[in-house]
Coordinates of C-alpha atoms and ligand atoms in Angstrom, one line a residue:
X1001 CA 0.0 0.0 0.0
X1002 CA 1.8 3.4 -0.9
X1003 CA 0.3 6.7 0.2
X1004 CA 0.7 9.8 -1.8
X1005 CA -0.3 13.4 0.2
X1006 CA -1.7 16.5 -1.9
X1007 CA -4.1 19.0 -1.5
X1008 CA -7.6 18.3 -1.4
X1009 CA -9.7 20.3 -3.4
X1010 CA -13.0 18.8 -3.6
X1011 CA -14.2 16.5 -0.4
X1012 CA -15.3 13.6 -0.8
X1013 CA -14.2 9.7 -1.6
X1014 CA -13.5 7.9 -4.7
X1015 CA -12.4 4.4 -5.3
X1016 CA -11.7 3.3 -8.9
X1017 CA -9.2 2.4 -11.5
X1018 CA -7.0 5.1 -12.5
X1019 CA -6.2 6.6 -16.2
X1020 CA -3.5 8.7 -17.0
X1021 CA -4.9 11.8 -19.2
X1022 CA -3.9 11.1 -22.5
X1023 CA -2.5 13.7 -24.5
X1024 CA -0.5 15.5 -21.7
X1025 CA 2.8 17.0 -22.4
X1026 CA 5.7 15.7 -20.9
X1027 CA 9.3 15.3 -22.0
X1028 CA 10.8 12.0 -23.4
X1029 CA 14.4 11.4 -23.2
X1030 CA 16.6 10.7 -26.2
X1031 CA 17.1 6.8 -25.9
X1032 CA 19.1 5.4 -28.2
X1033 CA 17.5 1.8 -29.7
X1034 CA 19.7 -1.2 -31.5
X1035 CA 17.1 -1.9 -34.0
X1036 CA 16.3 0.7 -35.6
X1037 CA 14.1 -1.3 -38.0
X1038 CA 12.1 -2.9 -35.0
X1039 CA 11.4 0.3 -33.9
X1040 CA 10.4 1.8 -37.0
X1041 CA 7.8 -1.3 -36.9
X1042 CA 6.5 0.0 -33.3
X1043 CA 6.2 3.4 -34.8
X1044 CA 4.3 2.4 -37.6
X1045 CA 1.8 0.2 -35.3
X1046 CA 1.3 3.0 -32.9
X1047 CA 0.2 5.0 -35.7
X1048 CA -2.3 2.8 -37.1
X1049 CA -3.2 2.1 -33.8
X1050 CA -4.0 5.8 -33.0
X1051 CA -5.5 6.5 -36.0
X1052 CA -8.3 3.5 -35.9
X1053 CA -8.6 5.7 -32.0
X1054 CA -9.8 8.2 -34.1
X1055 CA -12.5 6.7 -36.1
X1056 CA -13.6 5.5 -32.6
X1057 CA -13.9 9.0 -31.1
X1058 CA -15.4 10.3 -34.1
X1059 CA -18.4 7.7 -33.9
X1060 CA -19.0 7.9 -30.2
X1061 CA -19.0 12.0 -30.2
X1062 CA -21.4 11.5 -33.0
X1063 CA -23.7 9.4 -30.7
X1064 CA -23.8 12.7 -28.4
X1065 CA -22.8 15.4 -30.1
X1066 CA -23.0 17.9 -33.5
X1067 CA -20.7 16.4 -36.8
X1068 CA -19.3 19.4 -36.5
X1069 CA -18.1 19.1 -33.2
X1070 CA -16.8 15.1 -34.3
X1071 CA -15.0 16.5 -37.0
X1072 CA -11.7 17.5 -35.1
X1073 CA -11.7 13.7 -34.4
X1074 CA -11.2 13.1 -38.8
X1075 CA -8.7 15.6 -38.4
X1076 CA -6.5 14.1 -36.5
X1077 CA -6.9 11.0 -38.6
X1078 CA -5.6 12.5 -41.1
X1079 CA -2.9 14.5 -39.6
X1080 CA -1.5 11.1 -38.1
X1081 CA -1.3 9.5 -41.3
X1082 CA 0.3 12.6 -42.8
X1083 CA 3.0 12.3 -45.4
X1084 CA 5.6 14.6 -44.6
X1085 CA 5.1 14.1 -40.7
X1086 CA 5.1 10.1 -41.4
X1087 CA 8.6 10.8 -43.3
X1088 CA 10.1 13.2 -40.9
X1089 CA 9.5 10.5 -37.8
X1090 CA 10.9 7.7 -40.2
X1091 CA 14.1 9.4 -40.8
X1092 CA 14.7 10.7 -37.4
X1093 CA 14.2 6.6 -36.2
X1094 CA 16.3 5.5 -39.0
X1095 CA 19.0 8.0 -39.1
X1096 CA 19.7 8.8 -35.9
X1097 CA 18.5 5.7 -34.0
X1098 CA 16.3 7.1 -31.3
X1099 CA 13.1 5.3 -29.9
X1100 CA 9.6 6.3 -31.7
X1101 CA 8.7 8.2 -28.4
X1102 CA 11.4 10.6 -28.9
X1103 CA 10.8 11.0 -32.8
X1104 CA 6.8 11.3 -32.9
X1105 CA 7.1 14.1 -30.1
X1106 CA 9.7 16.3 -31.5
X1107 CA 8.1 15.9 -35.2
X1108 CA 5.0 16.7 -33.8
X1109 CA 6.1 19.5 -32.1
X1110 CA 8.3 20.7 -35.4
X1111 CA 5.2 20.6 -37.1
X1112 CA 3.2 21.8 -34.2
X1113 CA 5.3 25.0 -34.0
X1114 CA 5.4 25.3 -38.3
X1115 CA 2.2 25.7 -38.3
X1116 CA 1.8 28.1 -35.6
X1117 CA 3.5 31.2 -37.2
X1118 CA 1.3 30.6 -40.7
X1119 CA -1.0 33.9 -41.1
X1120 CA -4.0 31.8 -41.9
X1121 CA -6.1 31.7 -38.4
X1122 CA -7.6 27.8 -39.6
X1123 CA -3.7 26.7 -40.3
X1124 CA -2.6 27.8 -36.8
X1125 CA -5.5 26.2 -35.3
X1126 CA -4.0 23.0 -36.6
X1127 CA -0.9 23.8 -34.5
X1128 CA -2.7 22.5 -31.1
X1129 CA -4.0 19.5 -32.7
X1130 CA -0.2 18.8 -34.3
X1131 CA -0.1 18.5 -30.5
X1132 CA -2.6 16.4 -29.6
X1133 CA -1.6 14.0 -32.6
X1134 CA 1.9 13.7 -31.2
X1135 CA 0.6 12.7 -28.3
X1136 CA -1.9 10.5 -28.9
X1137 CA 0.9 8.4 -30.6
X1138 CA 2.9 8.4 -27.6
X1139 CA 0.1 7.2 -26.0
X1140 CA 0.0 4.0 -28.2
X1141 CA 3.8 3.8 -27.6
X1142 CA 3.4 3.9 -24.3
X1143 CA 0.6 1.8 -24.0
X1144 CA -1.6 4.5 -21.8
X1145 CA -5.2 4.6 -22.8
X1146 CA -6.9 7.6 -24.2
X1147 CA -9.9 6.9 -21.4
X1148 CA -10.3 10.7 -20.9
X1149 CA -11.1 10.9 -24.8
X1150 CA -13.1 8.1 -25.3
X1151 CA -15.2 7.6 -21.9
X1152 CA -16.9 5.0 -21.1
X1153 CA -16.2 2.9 -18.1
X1154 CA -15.6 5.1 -14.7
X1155 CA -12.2 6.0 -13.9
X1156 CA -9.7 7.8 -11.7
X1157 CA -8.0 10.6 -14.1
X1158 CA -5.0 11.3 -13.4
X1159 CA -3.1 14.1 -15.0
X1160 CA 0.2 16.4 -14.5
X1161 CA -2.7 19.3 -14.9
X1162 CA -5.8 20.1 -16.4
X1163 CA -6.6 23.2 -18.8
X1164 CA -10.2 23.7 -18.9
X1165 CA -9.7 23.3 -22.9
X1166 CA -8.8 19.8 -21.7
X1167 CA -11.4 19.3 -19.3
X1168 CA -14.4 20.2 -21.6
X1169 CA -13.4 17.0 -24.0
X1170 CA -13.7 14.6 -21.1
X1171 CA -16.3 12.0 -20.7
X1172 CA -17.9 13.7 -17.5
X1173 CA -19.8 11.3 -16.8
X1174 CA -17.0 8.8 -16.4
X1175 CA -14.8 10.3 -14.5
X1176 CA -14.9 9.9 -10.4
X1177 CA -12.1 12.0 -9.4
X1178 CA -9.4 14.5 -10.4
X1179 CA -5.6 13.6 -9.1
X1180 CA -3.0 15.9 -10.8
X1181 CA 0.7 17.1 -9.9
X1182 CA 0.0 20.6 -10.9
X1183 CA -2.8 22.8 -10.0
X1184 CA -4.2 24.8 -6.6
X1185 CA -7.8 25.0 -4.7
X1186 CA -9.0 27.9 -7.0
X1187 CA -7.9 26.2 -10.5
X1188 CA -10.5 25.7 -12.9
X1189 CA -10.2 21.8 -12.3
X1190 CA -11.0 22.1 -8.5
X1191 CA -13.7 24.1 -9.5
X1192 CA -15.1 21.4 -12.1
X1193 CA -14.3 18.7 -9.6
X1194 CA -16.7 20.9 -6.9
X1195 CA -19.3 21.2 -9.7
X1196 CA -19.4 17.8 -10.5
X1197 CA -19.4 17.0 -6.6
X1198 CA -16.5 14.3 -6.8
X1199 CA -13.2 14.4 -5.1
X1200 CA -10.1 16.1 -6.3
X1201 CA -6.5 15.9 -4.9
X1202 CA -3.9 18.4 -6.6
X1203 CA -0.4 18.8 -6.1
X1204 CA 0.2 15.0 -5.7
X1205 CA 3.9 13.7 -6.7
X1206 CA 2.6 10.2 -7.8
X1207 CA 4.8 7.7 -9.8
X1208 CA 4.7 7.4 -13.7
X1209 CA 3.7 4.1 -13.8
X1210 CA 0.3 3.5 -12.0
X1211 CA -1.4 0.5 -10.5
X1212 CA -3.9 -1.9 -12.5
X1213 CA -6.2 -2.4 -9.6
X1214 CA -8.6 0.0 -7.6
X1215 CA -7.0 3.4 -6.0
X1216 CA -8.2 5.7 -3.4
X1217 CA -8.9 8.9 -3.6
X1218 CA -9.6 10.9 0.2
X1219 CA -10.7 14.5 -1.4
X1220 CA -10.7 15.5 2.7
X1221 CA -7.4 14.6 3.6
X1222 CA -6.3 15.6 0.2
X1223 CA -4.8 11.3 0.0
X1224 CA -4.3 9.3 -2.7
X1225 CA -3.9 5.7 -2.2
X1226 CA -2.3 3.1 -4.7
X1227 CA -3.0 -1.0 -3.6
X1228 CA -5.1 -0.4 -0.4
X1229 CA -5.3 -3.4 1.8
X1230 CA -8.1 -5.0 2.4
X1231 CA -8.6 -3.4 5.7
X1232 CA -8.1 0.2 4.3
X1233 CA -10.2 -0.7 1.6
X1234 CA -13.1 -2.1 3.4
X1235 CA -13.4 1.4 5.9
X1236 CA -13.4 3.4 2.7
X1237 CA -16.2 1.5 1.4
X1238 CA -17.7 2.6 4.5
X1239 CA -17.1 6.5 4.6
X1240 CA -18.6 6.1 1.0
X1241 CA -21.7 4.5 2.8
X1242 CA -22.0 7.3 5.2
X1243 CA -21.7 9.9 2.2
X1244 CA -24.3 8.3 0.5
X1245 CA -27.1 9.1 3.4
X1246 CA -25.6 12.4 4.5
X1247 CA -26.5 13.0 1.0
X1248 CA -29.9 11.7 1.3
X1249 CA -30.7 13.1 4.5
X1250 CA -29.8 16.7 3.1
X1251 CA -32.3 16.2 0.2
X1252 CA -35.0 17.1 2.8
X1253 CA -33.6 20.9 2.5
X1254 CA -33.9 20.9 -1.6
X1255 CA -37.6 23.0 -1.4
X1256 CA -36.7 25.0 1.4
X1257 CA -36.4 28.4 1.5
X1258 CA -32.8 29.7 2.6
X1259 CA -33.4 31.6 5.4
X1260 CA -32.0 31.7 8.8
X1261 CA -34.1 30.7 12.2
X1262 CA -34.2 35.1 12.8
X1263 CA -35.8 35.4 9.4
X1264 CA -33.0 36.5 7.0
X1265 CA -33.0 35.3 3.8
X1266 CA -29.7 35.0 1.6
X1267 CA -30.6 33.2 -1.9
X1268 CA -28.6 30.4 -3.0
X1269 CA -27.7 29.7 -6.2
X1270 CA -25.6 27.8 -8.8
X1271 CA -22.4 28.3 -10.9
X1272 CA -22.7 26.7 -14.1
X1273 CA -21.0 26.2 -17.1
X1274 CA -23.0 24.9 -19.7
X1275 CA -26.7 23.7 -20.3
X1276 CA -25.4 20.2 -19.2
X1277 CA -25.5 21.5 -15.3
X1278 CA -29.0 22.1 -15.3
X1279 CA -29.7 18.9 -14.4
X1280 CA -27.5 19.5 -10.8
X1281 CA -29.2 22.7 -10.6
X1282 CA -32.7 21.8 -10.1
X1283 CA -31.8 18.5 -8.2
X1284 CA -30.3 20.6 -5.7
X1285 CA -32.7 23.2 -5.2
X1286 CA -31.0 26.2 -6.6
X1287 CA -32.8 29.3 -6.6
X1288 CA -31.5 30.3 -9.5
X1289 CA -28.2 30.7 -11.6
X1290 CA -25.9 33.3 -10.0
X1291 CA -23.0 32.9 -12.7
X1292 CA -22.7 30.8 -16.3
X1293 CA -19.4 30.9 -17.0
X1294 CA -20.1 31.4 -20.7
X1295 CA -16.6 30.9 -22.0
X1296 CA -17.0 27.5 -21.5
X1297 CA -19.0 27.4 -24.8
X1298 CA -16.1 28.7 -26.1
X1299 CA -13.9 26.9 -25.7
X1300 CA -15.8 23.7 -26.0
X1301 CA -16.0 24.4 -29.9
X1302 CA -13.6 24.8 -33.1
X1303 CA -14.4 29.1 -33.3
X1304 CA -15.8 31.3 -32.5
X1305 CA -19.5 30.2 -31.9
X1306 CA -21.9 32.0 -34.0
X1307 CA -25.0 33.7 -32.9
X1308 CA -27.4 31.5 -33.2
X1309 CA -25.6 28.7 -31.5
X1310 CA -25.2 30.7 -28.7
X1311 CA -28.6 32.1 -28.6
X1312 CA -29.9 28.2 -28.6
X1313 CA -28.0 27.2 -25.5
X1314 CA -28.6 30.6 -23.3
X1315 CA -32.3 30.1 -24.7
X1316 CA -32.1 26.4 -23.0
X1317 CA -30.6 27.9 -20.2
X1318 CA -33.5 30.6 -19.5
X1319 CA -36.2 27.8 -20.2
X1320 CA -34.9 25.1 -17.8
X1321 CA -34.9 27.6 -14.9
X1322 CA -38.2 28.7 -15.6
X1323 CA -38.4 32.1 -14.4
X1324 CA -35.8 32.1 -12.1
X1325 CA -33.2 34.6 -12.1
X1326 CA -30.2 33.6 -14.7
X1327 CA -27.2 35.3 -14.3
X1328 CA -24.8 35.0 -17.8
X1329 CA -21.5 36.5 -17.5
X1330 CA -19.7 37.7 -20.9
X1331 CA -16.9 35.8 -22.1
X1332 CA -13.8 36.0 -19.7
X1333 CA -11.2 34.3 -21.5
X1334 CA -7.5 34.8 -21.1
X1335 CA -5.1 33.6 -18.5
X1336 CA -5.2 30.2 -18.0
X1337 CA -8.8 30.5 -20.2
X1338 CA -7.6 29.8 -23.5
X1339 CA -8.5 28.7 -27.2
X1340 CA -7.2 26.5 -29.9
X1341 CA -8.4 28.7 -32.1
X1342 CA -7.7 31.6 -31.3
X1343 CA -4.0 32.7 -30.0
X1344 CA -3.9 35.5 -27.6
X1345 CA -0.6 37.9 -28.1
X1346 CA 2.5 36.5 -25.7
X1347 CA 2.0 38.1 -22.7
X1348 CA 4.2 37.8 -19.5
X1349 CA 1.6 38.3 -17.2
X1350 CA -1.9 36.6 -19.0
X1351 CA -3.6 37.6 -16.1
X1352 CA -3.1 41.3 -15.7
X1353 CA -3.2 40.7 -19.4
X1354 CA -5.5 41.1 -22.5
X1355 CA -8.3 39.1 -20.6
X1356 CA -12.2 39.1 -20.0
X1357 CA -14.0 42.8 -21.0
X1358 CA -10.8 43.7 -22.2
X1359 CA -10.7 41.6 -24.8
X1360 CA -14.1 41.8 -25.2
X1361 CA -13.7 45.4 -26.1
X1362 CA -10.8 45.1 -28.3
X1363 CA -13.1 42.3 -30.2
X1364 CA -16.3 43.9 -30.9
X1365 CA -17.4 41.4 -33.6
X1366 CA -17.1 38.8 -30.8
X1367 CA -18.7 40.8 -28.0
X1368 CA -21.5 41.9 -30.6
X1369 CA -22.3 38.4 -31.6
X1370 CA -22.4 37.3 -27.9
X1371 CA -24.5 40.2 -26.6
X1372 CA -26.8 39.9 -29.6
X1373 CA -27.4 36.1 -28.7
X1374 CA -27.9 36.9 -25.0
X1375 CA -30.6 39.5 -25.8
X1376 CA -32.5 37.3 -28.7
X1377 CA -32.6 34.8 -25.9
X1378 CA -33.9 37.4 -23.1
X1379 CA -37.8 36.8 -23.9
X1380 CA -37.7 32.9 -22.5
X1381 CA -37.1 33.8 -19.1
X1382 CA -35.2 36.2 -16.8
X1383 CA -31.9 37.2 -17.9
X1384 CA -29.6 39.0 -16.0
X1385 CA -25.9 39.8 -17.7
X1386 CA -22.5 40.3 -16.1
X1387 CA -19.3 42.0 -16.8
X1388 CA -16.5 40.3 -15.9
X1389 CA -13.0 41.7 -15.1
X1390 CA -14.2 45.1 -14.4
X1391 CA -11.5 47.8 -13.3
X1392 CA -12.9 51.1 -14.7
X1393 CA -16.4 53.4 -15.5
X1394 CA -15.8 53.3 -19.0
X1395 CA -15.6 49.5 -19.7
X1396 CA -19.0 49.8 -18.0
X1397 CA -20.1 52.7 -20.0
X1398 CA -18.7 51.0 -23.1
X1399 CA -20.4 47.5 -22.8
X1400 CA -23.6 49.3 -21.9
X1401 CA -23.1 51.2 -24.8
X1402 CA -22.6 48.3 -27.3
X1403 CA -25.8 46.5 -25.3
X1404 CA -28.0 49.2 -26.6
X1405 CA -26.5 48.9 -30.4
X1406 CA -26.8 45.3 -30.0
X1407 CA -30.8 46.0 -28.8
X1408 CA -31.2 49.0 -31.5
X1409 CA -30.3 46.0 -34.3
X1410 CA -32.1 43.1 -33.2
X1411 CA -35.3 45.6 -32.5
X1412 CA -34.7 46.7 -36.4
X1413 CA -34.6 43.1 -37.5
X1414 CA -37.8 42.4 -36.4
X1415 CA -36.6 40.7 -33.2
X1416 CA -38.4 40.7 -29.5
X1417 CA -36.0 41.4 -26.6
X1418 CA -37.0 41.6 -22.9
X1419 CA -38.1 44.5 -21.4
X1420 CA -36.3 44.0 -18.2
X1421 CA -32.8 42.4 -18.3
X1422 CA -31.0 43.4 -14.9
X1423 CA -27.1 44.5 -15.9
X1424 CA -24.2 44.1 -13.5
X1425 CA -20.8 43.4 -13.0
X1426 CA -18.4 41.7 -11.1
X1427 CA -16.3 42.7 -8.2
X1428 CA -13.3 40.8 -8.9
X1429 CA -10.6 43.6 -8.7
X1430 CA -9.9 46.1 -6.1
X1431 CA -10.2 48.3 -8.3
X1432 CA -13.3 47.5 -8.9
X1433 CA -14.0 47.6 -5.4
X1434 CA -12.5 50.6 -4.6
X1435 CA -14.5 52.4 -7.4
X1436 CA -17.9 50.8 -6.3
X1437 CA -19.5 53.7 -5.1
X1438 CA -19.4 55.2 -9.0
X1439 CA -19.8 51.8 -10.7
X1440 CA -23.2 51.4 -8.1
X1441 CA -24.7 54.2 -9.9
X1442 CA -24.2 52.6 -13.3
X1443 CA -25.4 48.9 -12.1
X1444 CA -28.5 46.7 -10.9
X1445 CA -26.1 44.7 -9.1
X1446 CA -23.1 43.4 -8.2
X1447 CA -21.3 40.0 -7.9
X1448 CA -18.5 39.3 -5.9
X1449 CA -15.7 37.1 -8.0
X1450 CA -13.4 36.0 -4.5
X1451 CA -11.4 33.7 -6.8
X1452 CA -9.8 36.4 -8.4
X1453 CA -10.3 39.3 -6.1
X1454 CA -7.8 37.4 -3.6
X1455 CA -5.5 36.4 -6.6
X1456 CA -5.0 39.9 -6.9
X1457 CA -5.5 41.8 -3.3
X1458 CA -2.7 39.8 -1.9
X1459 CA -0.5 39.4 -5.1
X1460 CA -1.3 35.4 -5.1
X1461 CA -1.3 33.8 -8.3
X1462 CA -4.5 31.5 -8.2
X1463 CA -3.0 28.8 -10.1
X1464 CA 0.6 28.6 -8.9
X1465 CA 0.6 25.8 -6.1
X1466 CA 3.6 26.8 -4.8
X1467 CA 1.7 30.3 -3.1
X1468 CA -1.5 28.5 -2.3
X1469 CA -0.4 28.6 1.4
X1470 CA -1.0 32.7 1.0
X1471 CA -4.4 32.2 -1.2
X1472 CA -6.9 33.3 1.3
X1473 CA -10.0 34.7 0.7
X1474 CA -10.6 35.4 4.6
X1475 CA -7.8 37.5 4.9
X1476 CA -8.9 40.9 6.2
X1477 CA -7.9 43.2 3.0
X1478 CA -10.3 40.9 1.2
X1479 CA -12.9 40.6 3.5
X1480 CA -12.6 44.8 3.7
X1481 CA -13.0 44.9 0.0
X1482 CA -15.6 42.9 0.0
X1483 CA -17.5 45.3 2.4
X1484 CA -16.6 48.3 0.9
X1485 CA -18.7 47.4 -2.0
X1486 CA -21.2 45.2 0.1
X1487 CA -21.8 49.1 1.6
X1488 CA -21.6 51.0 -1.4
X1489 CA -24.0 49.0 -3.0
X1490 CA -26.4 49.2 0.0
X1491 CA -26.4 53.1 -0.1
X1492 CA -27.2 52.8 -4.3
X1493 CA -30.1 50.5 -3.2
X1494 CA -28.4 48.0 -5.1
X1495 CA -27.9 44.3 -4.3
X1496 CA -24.6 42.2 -4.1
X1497 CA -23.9 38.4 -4.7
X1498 CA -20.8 36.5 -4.2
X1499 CA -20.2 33.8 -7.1
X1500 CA -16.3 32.9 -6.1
X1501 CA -15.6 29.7 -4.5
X1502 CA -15.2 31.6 -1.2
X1503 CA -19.2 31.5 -1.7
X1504 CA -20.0 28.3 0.0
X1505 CA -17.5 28.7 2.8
X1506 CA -19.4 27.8 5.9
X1507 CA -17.0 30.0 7.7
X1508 CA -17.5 32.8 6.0
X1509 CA -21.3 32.9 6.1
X1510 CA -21.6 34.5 9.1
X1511 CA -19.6 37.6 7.6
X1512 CA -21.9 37.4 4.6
X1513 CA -25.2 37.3 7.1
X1514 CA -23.6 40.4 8.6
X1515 CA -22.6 43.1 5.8
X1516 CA -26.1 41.7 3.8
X1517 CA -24.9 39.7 0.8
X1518 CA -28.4 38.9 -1.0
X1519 CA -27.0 35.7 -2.9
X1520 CA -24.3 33.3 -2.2
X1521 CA -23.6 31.3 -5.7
X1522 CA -21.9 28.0 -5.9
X1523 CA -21.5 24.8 -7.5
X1524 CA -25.0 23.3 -7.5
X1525 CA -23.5 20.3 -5.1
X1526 CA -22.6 22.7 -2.4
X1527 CA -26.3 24.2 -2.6
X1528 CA -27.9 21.8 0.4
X1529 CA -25.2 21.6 2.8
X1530 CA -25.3 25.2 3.3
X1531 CA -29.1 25.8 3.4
X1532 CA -28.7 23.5 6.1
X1533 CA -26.4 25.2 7.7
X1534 CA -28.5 28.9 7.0
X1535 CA -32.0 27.1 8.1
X1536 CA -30.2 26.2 11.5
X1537 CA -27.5 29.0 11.9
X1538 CA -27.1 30.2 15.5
X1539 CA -26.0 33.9 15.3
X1540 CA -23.4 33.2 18.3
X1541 CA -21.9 31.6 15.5
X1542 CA -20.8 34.5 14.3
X1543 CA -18.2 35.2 17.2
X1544 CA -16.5 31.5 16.8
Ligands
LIG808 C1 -14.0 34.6 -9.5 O1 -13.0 35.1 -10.0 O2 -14.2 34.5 -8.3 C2 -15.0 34.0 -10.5 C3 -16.1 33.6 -10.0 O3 -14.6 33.9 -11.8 P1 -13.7 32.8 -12.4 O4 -13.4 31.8 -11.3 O5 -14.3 32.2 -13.5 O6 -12.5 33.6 -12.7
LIG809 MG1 -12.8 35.6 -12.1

């Protein structure tokens, strides 16, 4: 039995077999090989081997998805069996003698990197999945299977990290927990980990080579175990037992109201980030949707997604919560939010960089089309849209300016819109919150982002795992922020949310109760453990 230590990011326990991630990028060492003919043979196989992987994908995301969205899937068929990439591997194997997994990955990156400075935006698309094709080989070479790609039967993934680009291609509905090496409470996998209520353990230096029979994965005490006895085995079965009925027992809070025993009333809601959540949403009683992280749409595609796409699934959206309040943040890519079609200018730091309304602005077309979606899908229930990013008036000023331009065509066209589409922003700079007495006057509301206000009040990057011991969004200069604007938008007559992960903190909620936060938004699993905790708070609580 070996015991590997992390960080748990999402509670909870797992047991299942584990999967490396395929395509990840590591390095492979030069090895020289004696038969350079044999190995040209192993090459070969892997190729056909990941190839006929292909046709496999390409069937099964047909069984669930658009052709359009399978199509990548032909692509890489057809890059793997590419000519000039096929000869450049051969020679490298043949001329120089080094194993397949050496040649496939530097070809692939050669060509990777080729076709990354071409002017044409479809040809430098190709230049991610020049990526993905190398690796997929080196999967075959390796003998890893592609389980994230493919789904099917549950898993453990395990990764060195996660993008979210990489996390919107996975099987979902296989997977039963996240361990990676990389990665820190506030990365986007945590956060899909939370949504998907299954454990997550990041920051875990586990072996290369990983067992064929069951592991454990503790989410609470952030453990990962490979060959469990019996014994250990046997009590984790048991903690998964008493999960189960916790579980149940809190099901008896999914129609209550959230309100605490002195009558105040704080609404929960949920964090989503595509249509797909709604089912978590209504089984956990959300009161509504207090952020849709609409990039996820985004990147989930092969562009840009037009207008009418988007208006379909924000339309779905509105219609599933049926009158309930939906709160759709504007895209907020950037940082570690990024696109294989698209490739953002090299910046040095991506996240005081070109992200979010910034690019937003700087793209119009792409902000247009998004806005114009978002207000053709206004009439099936009750929008509410968010700026994210926010550091001055006039991104505010601009946006709301390009929202009426957006209305003033649709109306043209022929096209209802709602009369009443509340308009608000995010707190997620200090900036931001420092300003929030002029923003107020500009805004129905505002939600606070704690992920990234305390990335930047204390100077933290969220991501870096190395710093996560400073992450905190209790510390006092974000807690001050936070009431700052909590005040300002009191005196505007204004409301305030919180949609960060600090959101579903039970140890924060008595400072929320306090400074009058109207909505706490979450991942939809987090939902009825907290209105417990609200329908039976205790305000002595408060001084604990
Ligand atoms: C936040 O920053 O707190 C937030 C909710 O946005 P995201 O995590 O998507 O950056
Ligand atoms: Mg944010």
């Amino acid at each position: 039995m070996e015991i590997y230590r992390g960080t748990g990011v999402s509670k909870g326990v797992s047991i299942g077999i584990p999967h490396w991630l395929a395509a990840q990028e590591r390095e492979i060492p030069r090895t020289l090989v004696d038969d350079r003919e044999a190995e040209l043979a192993r090459f070969h196989l892997a190729q056909a081997q990941a190839a006929a992987q292909q046709e496999l994908f390409y069937q099964k995301t047909l069984e669930k998805a658009t052709a359009q969205e399978a199509e990548v899937f032909q692509i890489h068929a057809m890059l793997i069996a590419d000519p000039d990439f096929t000869e450049e591997v051969e020679k490298l194997i043949l001329e120089q003698g080094v194993c397949a997994e050496y040649a496939a990955q530097q070809v692939s990156r050669q060509f990777s990197q080729m076709f990354a400075q071409l002017e044409d935006a479809y040809m430098q698309a190709r230049s991610a999945d020049f990526c993905d094709v190398g690796n997929q080989i080196l999967a075959e070479l390796l003998g890893e299977e592609a389980a994230a790609a493919c789904g099917g039967e549950p898993y453990i993934l395990f990764a060195e990290d996660l993008l979210p680009s990489q996390a919107v291609q996975l099987d979902l509905d296989a997977v039963q927990a996240f361990v990676t090496r990389q990665g820190s409470s506030v990365s986007h996998t945590a956060i899909l980990a939370r949504n998907m209520g299954i454990p997550a353990v990041v920051g875990v230096k586990f072996p290369d080579r990983l067992p064929a029979g069951p592991v454990v994965v503790d989410g609470e005490k952030g453990e990962v175990i490979f060959n469990p006895s019996p014994e250990v085995l046997l009590d984790y079965q048991r903690v998964q037992q008493a999960q189960r009925s916790y579980q149940e027992q809190l099901l008896a809070y999914r129609n209550q109201p959230s309100v605490t025993p002195a009558g105040q009333k704080i609404g929960l809601y949920a964090n989503i980030g595509s249509p797909g959540d709604l089912q978590a949403v209504l089984e956990n009683g959300a009161e509504g949707i207090g952020l849709f992280r609409s990039e996820f749409l985004y990147m989930d595609a092969q562009d840009f997604p037009p207008e009418e796409e988007q208006y379909r699934c924000y339309r779905e959206v509105l219609e599933g919560m049926q009158g309930k309040r939906v709160i759709i943040r504007t895209l907020d890519l950037g940082a570690d939010k990024q696109l294989g079609y698209y490739q953002f200018g090299k910046e040095e730091n991506p996240a005081l960089g070109c992200r979010a309304i910034r690019f937003c602005l700087r793209r119009r077309d792409v902000f247009l089309t998004q806005l114009r979606a978002l207000l053709r899908a206004s009439p099936y229930g009750r929008l509410a849209i968010m700026l994210p990013m926010v550091v001055s008036l006039e991104e505010v000023r601009e946006s709301k300016r390009l929202l009426q331009e957006a209305k003033a065509q649709l109306q043209a066209e022929g096209y209802p819109v709602a009369a009443q589409i509340e308009f608000g922003i995010m707190i997620e700079t200090p900036a931001a919150a420092l300003i929030s007495r002029e923003l107020a006057a500009e805004v129905d509301f505002f939600s606070v982002g704690t992920n990234d206000l305390t990335q930047y009040t204390l100077a933290v990057d969220r991501m870096n795992g190395e710093v996560s011991n400073l992450y905190d969004p209790a510390h006092p200069a974000v807690l001050r922020l936070i009431k700052e604007a909590a005040e300002r938008a009191r005196e505007a007559g204004i409301w305030i949310g919180i949609c960060g992960e600090a959101a579903a903190d039970p140890k924060l909620l008595p400072f929320f109760l306090e400074i009058g936060i109207a909505e706490l938004s979450m991942s939809p699993k987090s939902i009825l453990g907290l209105r417990r905790r609200i329908c039976t708070y205790q305000p002595e609580e408060a001084a604990r």
